Coordinates of C-alpha atoms in Angstrom, one line a residue:
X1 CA 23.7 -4.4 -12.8
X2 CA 20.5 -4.6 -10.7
X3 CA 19.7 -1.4 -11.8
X4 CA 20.1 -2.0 -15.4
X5 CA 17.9 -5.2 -15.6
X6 CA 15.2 -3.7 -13.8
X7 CA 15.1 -0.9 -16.2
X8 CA 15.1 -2.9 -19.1
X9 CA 12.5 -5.1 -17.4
X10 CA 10.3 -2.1 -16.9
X11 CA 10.9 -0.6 -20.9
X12 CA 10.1 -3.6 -22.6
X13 CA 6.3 -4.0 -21.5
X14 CA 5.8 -0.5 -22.9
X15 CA 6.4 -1.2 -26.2
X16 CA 3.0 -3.2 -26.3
X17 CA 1.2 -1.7 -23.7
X18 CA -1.6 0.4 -25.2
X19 CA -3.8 2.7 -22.7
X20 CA -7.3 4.6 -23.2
X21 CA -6.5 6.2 -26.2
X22 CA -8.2 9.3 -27.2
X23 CA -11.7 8.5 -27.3
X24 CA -12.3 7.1 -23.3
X25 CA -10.2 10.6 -22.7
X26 CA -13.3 12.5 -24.4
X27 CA -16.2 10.8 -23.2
X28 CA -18.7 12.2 -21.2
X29 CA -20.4 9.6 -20.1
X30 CA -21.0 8.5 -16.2
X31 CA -18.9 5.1 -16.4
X32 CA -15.4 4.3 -15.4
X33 CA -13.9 3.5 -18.8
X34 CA -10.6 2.6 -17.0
X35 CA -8.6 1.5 -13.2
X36 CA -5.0 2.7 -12.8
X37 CA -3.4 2.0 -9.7
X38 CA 0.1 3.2 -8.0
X39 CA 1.8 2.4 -5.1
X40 CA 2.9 -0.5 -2.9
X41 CA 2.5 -3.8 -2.0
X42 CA -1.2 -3.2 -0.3
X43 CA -2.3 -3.1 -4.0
X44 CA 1.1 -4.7 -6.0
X45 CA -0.8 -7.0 -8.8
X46 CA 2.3 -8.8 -9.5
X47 CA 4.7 -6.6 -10.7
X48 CA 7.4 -8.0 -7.7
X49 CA 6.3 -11.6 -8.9
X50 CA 7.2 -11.1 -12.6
X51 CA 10.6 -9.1 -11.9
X52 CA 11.6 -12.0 -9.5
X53 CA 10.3 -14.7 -12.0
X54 CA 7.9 -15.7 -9.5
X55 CA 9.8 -16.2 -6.6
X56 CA 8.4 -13.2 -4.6
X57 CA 6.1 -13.1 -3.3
X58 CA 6.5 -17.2 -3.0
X59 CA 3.0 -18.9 -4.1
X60 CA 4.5 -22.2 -1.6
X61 CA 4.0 -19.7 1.5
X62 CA 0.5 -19.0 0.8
X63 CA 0.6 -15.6 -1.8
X64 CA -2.2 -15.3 -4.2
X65 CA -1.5 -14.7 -7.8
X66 CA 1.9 -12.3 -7.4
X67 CA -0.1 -10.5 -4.4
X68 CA 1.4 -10.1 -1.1
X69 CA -1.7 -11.5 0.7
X70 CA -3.7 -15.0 0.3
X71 CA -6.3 -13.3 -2.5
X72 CA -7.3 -10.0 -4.3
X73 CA -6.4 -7.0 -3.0
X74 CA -9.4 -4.3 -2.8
X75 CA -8.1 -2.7 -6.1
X76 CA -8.6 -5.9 -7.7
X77 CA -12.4 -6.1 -6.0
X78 CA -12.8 -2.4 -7.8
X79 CA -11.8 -3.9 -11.2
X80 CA -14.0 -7.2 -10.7
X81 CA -16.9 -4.8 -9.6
X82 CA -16.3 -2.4 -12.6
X83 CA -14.9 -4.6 -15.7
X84 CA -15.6 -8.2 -14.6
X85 CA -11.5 -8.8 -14.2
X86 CA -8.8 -7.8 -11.3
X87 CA -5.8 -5.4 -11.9
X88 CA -3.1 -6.8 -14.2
X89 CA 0.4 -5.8 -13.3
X90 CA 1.8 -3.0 -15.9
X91 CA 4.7 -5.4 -16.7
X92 CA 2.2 -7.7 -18.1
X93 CA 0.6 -4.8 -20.0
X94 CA -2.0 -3.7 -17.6
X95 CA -2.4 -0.5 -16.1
X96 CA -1.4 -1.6 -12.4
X97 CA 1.8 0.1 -11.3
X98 CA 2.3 -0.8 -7.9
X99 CA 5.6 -2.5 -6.5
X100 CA 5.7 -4.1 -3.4
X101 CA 8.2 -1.9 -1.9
X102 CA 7.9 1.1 -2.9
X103 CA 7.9 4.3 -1.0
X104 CA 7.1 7.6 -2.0
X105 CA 10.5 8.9 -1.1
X106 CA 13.0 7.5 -3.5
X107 CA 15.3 6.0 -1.3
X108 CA 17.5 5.2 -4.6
X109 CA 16.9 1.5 -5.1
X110 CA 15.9 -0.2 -7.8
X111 CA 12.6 -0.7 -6.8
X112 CA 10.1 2.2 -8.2
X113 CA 8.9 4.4 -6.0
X114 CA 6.0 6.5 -6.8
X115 CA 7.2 9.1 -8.7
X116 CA 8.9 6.6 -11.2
X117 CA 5.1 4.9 -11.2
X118 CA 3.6 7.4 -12.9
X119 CA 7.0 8.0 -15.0
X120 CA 6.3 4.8 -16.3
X121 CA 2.2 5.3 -17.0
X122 CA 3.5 8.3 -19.0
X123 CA 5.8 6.8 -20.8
X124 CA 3.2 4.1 -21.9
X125 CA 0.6 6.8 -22.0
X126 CA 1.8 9.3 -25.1
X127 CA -0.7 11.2 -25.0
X128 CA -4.3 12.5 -22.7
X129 CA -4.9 11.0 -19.7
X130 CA -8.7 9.0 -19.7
X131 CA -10.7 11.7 -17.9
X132 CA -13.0 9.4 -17.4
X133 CA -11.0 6.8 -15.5
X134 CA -10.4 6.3 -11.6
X135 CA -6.9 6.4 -10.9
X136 CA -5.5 5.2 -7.6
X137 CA -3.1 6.1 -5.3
X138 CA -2.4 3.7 -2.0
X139 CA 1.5 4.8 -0.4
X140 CA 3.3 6.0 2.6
X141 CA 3.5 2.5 4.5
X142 CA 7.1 1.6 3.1
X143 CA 8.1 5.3 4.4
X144 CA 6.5 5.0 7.8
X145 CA 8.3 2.1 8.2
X146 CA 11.2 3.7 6.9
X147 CA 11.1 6.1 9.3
X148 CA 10.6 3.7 12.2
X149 CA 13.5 1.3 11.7
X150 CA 16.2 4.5 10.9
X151 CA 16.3 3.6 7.0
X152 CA 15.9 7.1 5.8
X153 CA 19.3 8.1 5.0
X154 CA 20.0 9.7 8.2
X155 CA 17.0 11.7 8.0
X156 CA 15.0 13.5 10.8
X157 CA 11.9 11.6 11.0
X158 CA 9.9 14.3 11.2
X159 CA 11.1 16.2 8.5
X160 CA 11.0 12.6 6.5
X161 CA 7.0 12.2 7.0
X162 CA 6.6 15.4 6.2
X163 CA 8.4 15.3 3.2
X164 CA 6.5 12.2 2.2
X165 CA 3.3 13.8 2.4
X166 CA 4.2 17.1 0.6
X167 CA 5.7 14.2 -2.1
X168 CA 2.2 12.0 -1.6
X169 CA 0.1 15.4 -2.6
X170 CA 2.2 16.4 -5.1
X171 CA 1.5 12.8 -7.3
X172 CA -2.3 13.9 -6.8
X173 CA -1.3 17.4 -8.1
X174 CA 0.6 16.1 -11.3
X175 CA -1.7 13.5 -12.3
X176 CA -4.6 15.8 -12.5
X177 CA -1.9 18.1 -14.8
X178 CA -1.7 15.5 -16.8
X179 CA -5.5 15.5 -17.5
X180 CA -7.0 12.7 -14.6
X181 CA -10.3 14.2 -13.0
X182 CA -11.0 10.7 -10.6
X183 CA -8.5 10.2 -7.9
X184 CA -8.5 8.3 -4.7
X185 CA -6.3 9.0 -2.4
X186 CA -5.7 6.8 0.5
X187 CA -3.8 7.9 3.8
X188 CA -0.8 6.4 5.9
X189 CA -2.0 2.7 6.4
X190 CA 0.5 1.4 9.5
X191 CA -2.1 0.1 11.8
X192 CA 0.8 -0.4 14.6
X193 CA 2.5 2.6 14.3
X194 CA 0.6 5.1 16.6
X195 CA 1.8 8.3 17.0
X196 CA 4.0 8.4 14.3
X197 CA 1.8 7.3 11.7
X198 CA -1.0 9.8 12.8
X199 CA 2.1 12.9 12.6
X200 CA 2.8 11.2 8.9
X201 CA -1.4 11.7 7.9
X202 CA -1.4 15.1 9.9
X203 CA 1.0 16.4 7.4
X204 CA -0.9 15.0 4.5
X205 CA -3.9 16.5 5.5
X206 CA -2.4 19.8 5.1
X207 CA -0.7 18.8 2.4
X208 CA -3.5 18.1 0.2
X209 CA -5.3 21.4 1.6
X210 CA -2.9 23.2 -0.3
X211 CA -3.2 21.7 -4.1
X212 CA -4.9 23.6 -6.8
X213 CA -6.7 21.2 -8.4
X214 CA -9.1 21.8 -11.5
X215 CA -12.7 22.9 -10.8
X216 CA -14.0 19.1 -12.2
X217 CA -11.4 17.0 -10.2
X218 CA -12.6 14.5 -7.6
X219 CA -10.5 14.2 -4.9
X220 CA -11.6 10.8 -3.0
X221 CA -9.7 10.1 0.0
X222 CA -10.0 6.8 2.3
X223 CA -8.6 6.4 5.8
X224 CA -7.2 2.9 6.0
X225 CA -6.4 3.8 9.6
X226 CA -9.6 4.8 10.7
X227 CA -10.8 1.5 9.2
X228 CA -8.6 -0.8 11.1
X229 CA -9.1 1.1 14.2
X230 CA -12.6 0.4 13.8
X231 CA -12.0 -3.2 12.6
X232 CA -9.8 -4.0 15.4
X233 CA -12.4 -2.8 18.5
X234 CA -15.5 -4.4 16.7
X235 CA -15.1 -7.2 13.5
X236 CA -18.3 -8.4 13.5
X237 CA -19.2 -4.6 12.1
X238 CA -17.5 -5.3 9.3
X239 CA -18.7 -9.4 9.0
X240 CA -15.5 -10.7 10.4
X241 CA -14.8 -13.3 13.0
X242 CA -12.9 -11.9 16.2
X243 CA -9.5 -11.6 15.2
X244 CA -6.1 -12.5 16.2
X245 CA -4.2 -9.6 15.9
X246 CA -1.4 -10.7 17.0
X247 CA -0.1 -14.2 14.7
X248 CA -0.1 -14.0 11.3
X249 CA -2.0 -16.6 9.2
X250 CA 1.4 -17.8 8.0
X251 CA 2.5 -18.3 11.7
X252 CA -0.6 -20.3 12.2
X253 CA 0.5 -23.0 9.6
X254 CA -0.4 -24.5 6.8
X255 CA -3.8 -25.4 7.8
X256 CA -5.1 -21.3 8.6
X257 CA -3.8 -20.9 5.1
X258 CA -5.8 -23.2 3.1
X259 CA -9.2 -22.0 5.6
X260 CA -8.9 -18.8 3.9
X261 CA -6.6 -16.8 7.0
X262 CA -10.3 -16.9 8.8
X263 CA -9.7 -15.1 12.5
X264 CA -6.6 -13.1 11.0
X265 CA -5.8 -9.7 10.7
X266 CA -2.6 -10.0 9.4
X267 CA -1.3 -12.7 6.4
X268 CA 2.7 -12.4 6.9
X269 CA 2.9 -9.7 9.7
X270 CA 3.0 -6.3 7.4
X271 CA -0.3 -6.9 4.9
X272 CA -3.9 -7.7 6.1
X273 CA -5.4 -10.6 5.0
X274 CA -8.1 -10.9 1.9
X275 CA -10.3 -11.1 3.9
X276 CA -9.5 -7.6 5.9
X277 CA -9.2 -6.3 2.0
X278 CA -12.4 -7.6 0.7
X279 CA -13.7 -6.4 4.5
X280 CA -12.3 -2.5 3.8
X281 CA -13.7 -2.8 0.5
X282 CA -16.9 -3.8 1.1
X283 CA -16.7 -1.0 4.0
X284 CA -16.1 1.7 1.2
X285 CA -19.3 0.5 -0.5
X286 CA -21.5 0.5 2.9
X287 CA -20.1 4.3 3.4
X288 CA -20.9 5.0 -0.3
X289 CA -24.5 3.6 -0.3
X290 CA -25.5 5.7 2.6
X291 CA -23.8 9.3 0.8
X292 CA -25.7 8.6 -2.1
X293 CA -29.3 7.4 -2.9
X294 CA -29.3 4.3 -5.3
X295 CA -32.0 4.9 -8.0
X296 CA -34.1 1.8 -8.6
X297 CA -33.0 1.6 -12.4
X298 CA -29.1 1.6 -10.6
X299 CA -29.3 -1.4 -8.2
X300 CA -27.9 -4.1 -9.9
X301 CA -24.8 -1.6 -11.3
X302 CA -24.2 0.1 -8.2
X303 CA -21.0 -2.1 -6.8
X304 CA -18.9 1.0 -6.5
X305 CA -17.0 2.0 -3.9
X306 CA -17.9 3.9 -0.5
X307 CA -15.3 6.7 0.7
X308 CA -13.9 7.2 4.4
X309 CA -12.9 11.2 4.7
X310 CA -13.9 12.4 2.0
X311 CA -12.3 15.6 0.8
X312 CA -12.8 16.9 -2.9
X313 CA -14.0 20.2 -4.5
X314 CA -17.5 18.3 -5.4
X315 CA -18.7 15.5 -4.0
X316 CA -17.8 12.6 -6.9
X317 CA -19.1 9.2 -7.7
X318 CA -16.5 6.2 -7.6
X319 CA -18.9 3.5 -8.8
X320 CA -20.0 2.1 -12.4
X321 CA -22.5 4.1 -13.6
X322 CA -24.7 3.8 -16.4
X323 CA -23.4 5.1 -19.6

């Protein structure tokens, strides 16, 4: 019966959702004429929240807006940055189709897992995908954990991660198929889970060695872990406080909460905070400014977004441009 509700839950927004119809799929201008996003909760826009009638994530423990953190995730910065508005949740009719959640193994719930994401965009798509658009792709945490705590269905955990990768690639694969040309990518993002986590991005790497992707693709990839290796050593890099890594801004009471989570890494234990979002995506941007020189003419258009191992077959802009 779970099942059942969800999927009629997830059909009915299609009916009225409309996305870039033929003409941003045939532009050639320089702008990002649309933001899709798949994946988990890291970037979940409230899709959890409006399946759950918003009782999860619970708004009286301190989540933002159907987020799983206390503000925007950096998704939501992008869209801000590029159409003066955060992600909207694809149940709502937007073209964010990240559950908190989700893995990229189906593990046969009823939440949807990656490769039901982007059943669902193409089911509301009918028809090209916008070329022109930057289309997102933020899994594997669900399955590292997964892996960690024995919920894989018996699974060697090995041969799990490395399934999940060769699945991970394969979404980058069938979305430029189906027509995309802007991807990011973004690795394994456990920041706890060591050796394991590093095996899970080792088979990603070769993973995504292997696609064939179309000669005007742009394959973006960021390393969250990198990032909050980097973040954790030196904050201040990054203009954050030192930061208790070990309580969670919900541990820390009410009071941490309403102060913004300042000094935390983590909100509730498994996400960063907003600020350690807005902090990795204002990181992106840093990285991006110093790739690519900014054009007087540019300055005040240039909020893009910087790119942390980088791998693509040319080296691609993920910023608004000027049309």
């Amino acid at each position: 019966m779970k099942a059942t509700l969800l999927a009629a839950a997830l059909a009915a927004p299609l009916l009225g959702l409309t996305l870039a119809g033929p003409a941003a799929a045939t532009r050639t201008t320089g702008s990002y004429t649309s933001l899709t996003v798949f994946g988990d909760s890291l970037v979940d826009a409230g899709n959890i929240f409006a399946l759950t009638g918003g009782r999860t994530p619970s708004p009286s423990a301190g989540y933002f807006q159907g987020r799983f953190t206390n503000g925007y995730d950096y998704t939501d910065l992008l869209s801000v940055d590029l159409f003066g508005r955060p992600t909207l949740a694809s149940l709502l009719g937007g073209r964010n189709f990240a559950f908190g959640g989700a893995r990229i193994v189906d593990n046969g719930d009823a939440v949807p897992d990656l490769s039901r994401q982007i059943d669902l965009y193409e089911a509301a798509l009918g028809q090209t995908a916008d070329r022109n658009g930057l289309y997102v792709l933020n899994a594997g945490g669900n399955d590292v954990f997964g892996a960690i705590a024995g919920t894989i269905g018996g699974a060697d955990p090995q041969s799990y991660l490395r399934d999940a990768a060769g699945q991970y690639a394969a979404s980058v694969q069938r979305l430029n198929d189906l027509g995309v040309r802007n991807i990011l990518i973004t690795d394994f993002p456990v920041a706890t889970a060591g050796a394991i986590n590093s095996q899970a991005n080792g088979f990603l790497d070769a993973a995504l060695g292997n696609l064939s992707l179309a000669s005007d693709t742009t394959l973006f990839r960021f390393s969250f872990t990198d990032f909050f290796n980097q973040l954790s050593v030196d904050p201040g890099r990054f203009g954050l406080p030192a930061l208790d890594l070990t309580t969670t801004c919900q541990a820390a009471g009410a009071a941490a909460i309403a102060s913004g989570c300042a000094g935390y890494f983590s909100f509730d234990g498994t996400h960063p905070t907003a600020a350690v979002q807005r902090a990795a995506y204002q990181e992106m941007n840093r990285q991006f400014a110093l790739a690519v020189p900014e054009p007087a003419s540019w300055m005040l258009m240039l909020t893009g977004f910087a790119l942390v191992g980088m791998a693509a077959r040319r080296r691609g802009r993920l910023v608004p441009r000027p049309a």
